[in-house]
Short mmCIF file of C-alpha atoms in Angstrom, two decimals:
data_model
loop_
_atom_site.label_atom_id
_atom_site.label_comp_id
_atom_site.label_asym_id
_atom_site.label_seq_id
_atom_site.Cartn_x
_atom_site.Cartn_y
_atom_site.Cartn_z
CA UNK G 10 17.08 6.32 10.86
CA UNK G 11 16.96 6.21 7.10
CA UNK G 12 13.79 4.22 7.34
CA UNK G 13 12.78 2.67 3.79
CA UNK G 14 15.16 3.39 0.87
CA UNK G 15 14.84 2.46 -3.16
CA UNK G 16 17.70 2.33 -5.53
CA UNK G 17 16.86 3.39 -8.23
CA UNK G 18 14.36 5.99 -8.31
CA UNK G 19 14.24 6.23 -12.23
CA UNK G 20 15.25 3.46 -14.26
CA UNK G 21 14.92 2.53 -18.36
CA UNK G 22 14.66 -0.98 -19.93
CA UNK G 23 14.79 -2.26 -22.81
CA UNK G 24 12.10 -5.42 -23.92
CA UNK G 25 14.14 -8.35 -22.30
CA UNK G 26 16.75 -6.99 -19.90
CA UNK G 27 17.11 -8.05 -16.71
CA UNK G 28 17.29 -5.60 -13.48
CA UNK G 29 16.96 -5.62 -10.00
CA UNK G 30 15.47 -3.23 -7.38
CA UNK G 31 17.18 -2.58 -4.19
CA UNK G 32 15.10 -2.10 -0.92
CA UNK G 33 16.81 -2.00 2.24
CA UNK G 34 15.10 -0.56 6.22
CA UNK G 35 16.90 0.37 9.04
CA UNK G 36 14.15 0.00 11.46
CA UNK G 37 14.39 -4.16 11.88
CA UNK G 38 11.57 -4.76 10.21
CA UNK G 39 10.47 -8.61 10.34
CA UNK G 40 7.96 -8.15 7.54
CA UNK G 41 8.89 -6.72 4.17
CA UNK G 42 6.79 -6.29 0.94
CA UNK G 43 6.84 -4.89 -3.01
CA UNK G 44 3.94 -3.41 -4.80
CA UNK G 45 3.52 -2.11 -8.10
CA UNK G 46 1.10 0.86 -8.82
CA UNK G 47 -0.42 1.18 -11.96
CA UNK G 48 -2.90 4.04 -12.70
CA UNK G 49 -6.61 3.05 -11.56
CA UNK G 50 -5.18 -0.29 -9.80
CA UNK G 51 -4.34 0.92 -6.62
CA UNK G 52 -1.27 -0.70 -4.90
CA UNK G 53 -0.74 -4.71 -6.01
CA UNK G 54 1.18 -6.91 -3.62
CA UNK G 55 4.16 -8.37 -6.00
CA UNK G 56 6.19 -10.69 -3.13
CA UNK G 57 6.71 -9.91 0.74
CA UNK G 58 8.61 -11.85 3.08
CA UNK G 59 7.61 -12.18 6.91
CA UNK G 60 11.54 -12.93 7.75
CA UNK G 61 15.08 -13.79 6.53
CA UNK G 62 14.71 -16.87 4.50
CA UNK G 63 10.88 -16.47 3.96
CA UNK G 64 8.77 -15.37 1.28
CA UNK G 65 5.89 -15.72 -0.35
CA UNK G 66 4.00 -14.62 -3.73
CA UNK G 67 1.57 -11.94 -3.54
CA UNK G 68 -1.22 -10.86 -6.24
CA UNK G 69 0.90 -10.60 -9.24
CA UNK G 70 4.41 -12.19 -8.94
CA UNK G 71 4.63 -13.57 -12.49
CA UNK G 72 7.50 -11.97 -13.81
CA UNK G 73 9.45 -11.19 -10.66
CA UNK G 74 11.58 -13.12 -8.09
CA UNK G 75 12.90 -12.22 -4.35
CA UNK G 76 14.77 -13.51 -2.09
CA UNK G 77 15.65 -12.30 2.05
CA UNK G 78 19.33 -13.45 2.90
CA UNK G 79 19.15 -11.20 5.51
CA UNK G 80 16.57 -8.73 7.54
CA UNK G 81 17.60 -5.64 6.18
CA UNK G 82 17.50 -6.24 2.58
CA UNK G 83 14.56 -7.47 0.40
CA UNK G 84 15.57 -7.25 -3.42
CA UNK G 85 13.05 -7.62 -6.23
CA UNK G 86 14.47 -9.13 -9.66
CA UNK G 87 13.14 -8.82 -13.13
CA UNK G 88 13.52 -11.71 -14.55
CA UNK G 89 12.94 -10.30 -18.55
CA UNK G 90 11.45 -7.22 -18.31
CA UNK G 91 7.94 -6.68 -20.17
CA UNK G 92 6.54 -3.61 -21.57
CA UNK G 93 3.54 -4.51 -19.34
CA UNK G 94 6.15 -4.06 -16.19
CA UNK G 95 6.64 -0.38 -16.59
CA UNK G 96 5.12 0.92 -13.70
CA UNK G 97 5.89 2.73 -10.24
CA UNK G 98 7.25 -0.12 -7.41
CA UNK G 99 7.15 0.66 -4.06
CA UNK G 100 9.24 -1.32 -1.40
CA UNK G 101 7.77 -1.19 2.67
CA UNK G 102 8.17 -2.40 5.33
CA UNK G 103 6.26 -3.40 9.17
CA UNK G 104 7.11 -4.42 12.54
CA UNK G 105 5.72 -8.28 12.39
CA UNK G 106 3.13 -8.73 10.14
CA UNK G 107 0.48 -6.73 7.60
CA UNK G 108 -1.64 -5.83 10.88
CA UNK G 109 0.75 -3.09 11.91
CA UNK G 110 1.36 0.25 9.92
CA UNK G 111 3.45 -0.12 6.70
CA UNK G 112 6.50 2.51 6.21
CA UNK G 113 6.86 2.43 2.44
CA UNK G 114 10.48 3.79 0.78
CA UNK G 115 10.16 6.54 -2.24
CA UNK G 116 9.28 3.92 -5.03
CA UNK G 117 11.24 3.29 -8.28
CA UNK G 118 9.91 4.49 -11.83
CA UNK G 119 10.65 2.05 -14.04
CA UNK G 120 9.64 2.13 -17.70
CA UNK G 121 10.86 -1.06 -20.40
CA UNK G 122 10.61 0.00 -23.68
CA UNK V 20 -10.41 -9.49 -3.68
CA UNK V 21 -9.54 -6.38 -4.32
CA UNK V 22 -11.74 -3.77 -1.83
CA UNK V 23 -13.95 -1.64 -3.18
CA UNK V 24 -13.64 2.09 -2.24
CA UNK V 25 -16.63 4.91 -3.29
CA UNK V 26 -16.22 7.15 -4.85
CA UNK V 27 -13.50 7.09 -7.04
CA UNK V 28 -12.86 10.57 -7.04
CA UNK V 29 -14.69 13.75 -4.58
CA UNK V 30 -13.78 17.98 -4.47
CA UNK V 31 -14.37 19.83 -1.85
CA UNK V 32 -13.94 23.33 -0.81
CA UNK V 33 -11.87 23.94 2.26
CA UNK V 34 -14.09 23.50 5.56
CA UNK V 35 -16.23 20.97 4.06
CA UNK V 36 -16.67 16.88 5.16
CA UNK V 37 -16.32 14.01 3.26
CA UNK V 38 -16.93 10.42 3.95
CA UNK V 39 -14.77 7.35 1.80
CA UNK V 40 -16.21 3.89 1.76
CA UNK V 41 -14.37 0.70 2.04
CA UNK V 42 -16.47 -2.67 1.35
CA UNK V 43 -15.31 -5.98 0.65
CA UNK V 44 -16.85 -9.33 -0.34
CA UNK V 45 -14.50 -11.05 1.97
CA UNK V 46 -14.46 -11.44 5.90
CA UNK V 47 -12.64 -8.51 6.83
CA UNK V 48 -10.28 -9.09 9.64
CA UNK V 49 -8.74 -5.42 10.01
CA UNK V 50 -8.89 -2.48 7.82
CA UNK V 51 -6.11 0.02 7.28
CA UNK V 52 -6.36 3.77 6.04
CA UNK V 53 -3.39 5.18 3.69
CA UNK V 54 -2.93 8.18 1.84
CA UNK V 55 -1.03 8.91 -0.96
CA UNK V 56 0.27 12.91 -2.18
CA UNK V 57 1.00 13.05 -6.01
CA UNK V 58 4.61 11.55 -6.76
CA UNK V 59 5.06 10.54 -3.20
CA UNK V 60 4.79 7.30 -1.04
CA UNK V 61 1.51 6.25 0.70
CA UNK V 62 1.61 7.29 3.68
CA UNK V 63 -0.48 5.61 6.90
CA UNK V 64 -3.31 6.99 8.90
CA UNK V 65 -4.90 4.21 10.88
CA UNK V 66 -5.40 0.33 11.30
CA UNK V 67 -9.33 -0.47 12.42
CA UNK V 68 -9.48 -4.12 14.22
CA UNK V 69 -12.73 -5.75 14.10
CA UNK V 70 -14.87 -5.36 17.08
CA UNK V 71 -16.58 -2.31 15.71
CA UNK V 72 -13.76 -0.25 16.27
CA UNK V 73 -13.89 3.73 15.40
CA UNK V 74 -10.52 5.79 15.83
CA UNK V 75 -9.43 8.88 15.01
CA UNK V 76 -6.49 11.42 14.43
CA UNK V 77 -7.01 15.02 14.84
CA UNK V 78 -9.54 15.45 12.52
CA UNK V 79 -10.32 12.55 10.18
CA UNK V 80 -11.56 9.35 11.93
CA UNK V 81 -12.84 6.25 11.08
CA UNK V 82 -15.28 3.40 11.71
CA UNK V 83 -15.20 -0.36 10.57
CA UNK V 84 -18.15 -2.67 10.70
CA UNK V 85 -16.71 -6.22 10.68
CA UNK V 86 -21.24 -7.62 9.94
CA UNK V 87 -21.46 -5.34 7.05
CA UNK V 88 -17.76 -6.12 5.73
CA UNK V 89 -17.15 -2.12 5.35
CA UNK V 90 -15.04 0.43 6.74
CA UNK V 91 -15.56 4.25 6.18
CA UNK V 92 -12.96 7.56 6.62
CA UNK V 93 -14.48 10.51 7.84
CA UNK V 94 -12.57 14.19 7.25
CA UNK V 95 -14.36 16.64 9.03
CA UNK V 96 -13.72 20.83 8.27
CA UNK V 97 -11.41 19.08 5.40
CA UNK V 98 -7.48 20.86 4.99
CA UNK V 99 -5.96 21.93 1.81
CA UNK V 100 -3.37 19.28 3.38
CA UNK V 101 -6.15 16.18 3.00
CA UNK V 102 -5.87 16.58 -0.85
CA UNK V 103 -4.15 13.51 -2.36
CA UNK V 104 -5.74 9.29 -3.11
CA UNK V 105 -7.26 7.97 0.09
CA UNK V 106 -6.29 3.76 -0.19
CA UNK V 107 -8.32 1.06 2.51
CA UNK V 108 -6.19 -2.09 2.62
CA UNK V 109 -7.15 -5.13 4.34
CA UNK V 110 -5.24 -8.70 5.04
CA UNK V 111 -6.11 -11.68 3.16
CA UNK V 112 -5.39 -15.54 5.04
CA UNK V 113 -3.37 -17.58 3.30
CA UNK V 114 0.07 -19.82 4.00
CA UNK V 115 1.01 -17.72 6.21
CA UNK V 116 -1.68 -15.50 7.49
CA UNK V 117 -0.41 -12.02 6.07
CA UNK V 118 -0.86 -11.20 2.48
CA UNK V 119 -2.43 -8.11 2.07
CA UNK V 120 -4.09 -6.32 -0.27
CA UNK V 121 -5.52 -2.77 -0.93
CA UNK V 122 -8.44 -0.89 -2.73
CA UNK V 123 -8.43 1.33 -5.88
CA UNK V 124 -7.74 4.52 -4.40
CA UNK V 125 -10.22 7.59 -3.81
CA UNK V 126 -9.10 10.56 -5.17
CA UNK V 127 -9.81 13.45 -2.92
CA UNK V 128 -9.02 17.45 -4.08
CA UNK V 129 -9.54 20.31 -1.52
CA UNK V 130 -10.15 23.63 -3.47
CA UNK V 131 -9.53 27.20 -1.00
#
């Protein structure tokens, strides 16, 4: 099993561009989730979904979309990236629910200029 | 919302113990232990359900009074291997029961 994996790890933006992360498990996850991690902030919940179809906003999902066509993939979308954006993003994943253990992918560095 | 964790930062010489606290405002309804290496994912340790619940794993452990709101982490004869940011995490109710949230981060260095 691949478990969690990120596309990209590194990416570069310019003020206004558009991107989107790819996250995709292997493991059949039901519930999937993206935080951002800013130095001193600890891990902020961005969007999760708790199944194809579903999701819901977290702590800070101004700025960002999702969407879960199916239960492998969860995709997060910059809508027009922000200086205030660049940050490390972390995609995981759990079996059903934020009461089991997390597996979290690699994260993406992402910096908008 | 956010957790609070203390303190924000301990060093410790190989062998020693250290104890991370994990207090919330909120009704705490499980608490869950990560840690996190420089430049790598977080990476779990536990999940404390209330009930006053204490688990452990080889040699760190943990204890979570649902009363009191808190949770601490316990690393006992601490590893060059513990160094790294210690994050509690704990679910907050809302449309559908399972957004989550986590603390600050303590950062936690083990000197030889």
């Amino acid at each position: 099993n691949a478990g969690v994996t990120q596309t990209p790890k590194f990416q570069v933006l310019k003020t206004g561009q558009s991107m989107t992360l790819q996250c995709a498990q292997d493991m059949n996850h039901e519930y999937m989730s993206w935080y951002r991690q800013d130095p001193g902030m600890g891990l902020r919940l961005i969007h999760y979904s708790v199944g194809a179809g579903i999701t819901d906003q977290g702590e800070v999902p101004n700025g960002y979309n999702v969407s879960r066509s199916t239960t492998e993939d969860f995709p997060l979308r910059l809508l027009s990236a922000a200086p205030s954006q660049t940050s490390v993003y972390f995609c995981a994943s759990s079996y059903s629910g934020s009461i089991n253990e997390q597996f979290f992918g690699p994260g993406t560095r992402l910096t908008v200029l | 919302q956010q957790p609070v964790q203390s303190p924000q930062a301990v060093i410790l010489r190989e062998g020693e113990d250290a104890v991370i606290n994990c207090s919330s405002s909120k009704a705490l309804y499980s608490v869950h232990w990560y840690r996190q290496k420089h430049g790598e994912a977080p990476v779990f340790l536990m999940i404390l359900l209330k009930g006053g619940e204490q688990k452990g794993h080889d040699k760190i452990s943990a204890s979570f009074n649902e009363k009191k709101q808190q949770s601490s982490l316990y690393l006992t004869a601490s590893q060059l291997s513990y160094s790294g940011t210690y994050f509690c995490g704990t679910e907050i109710k809302n449309n559908y029961g399972q957004n989550f949230v986590f603390g600050p981060g303590t950062r936690l260095s083990v000197l030889p």
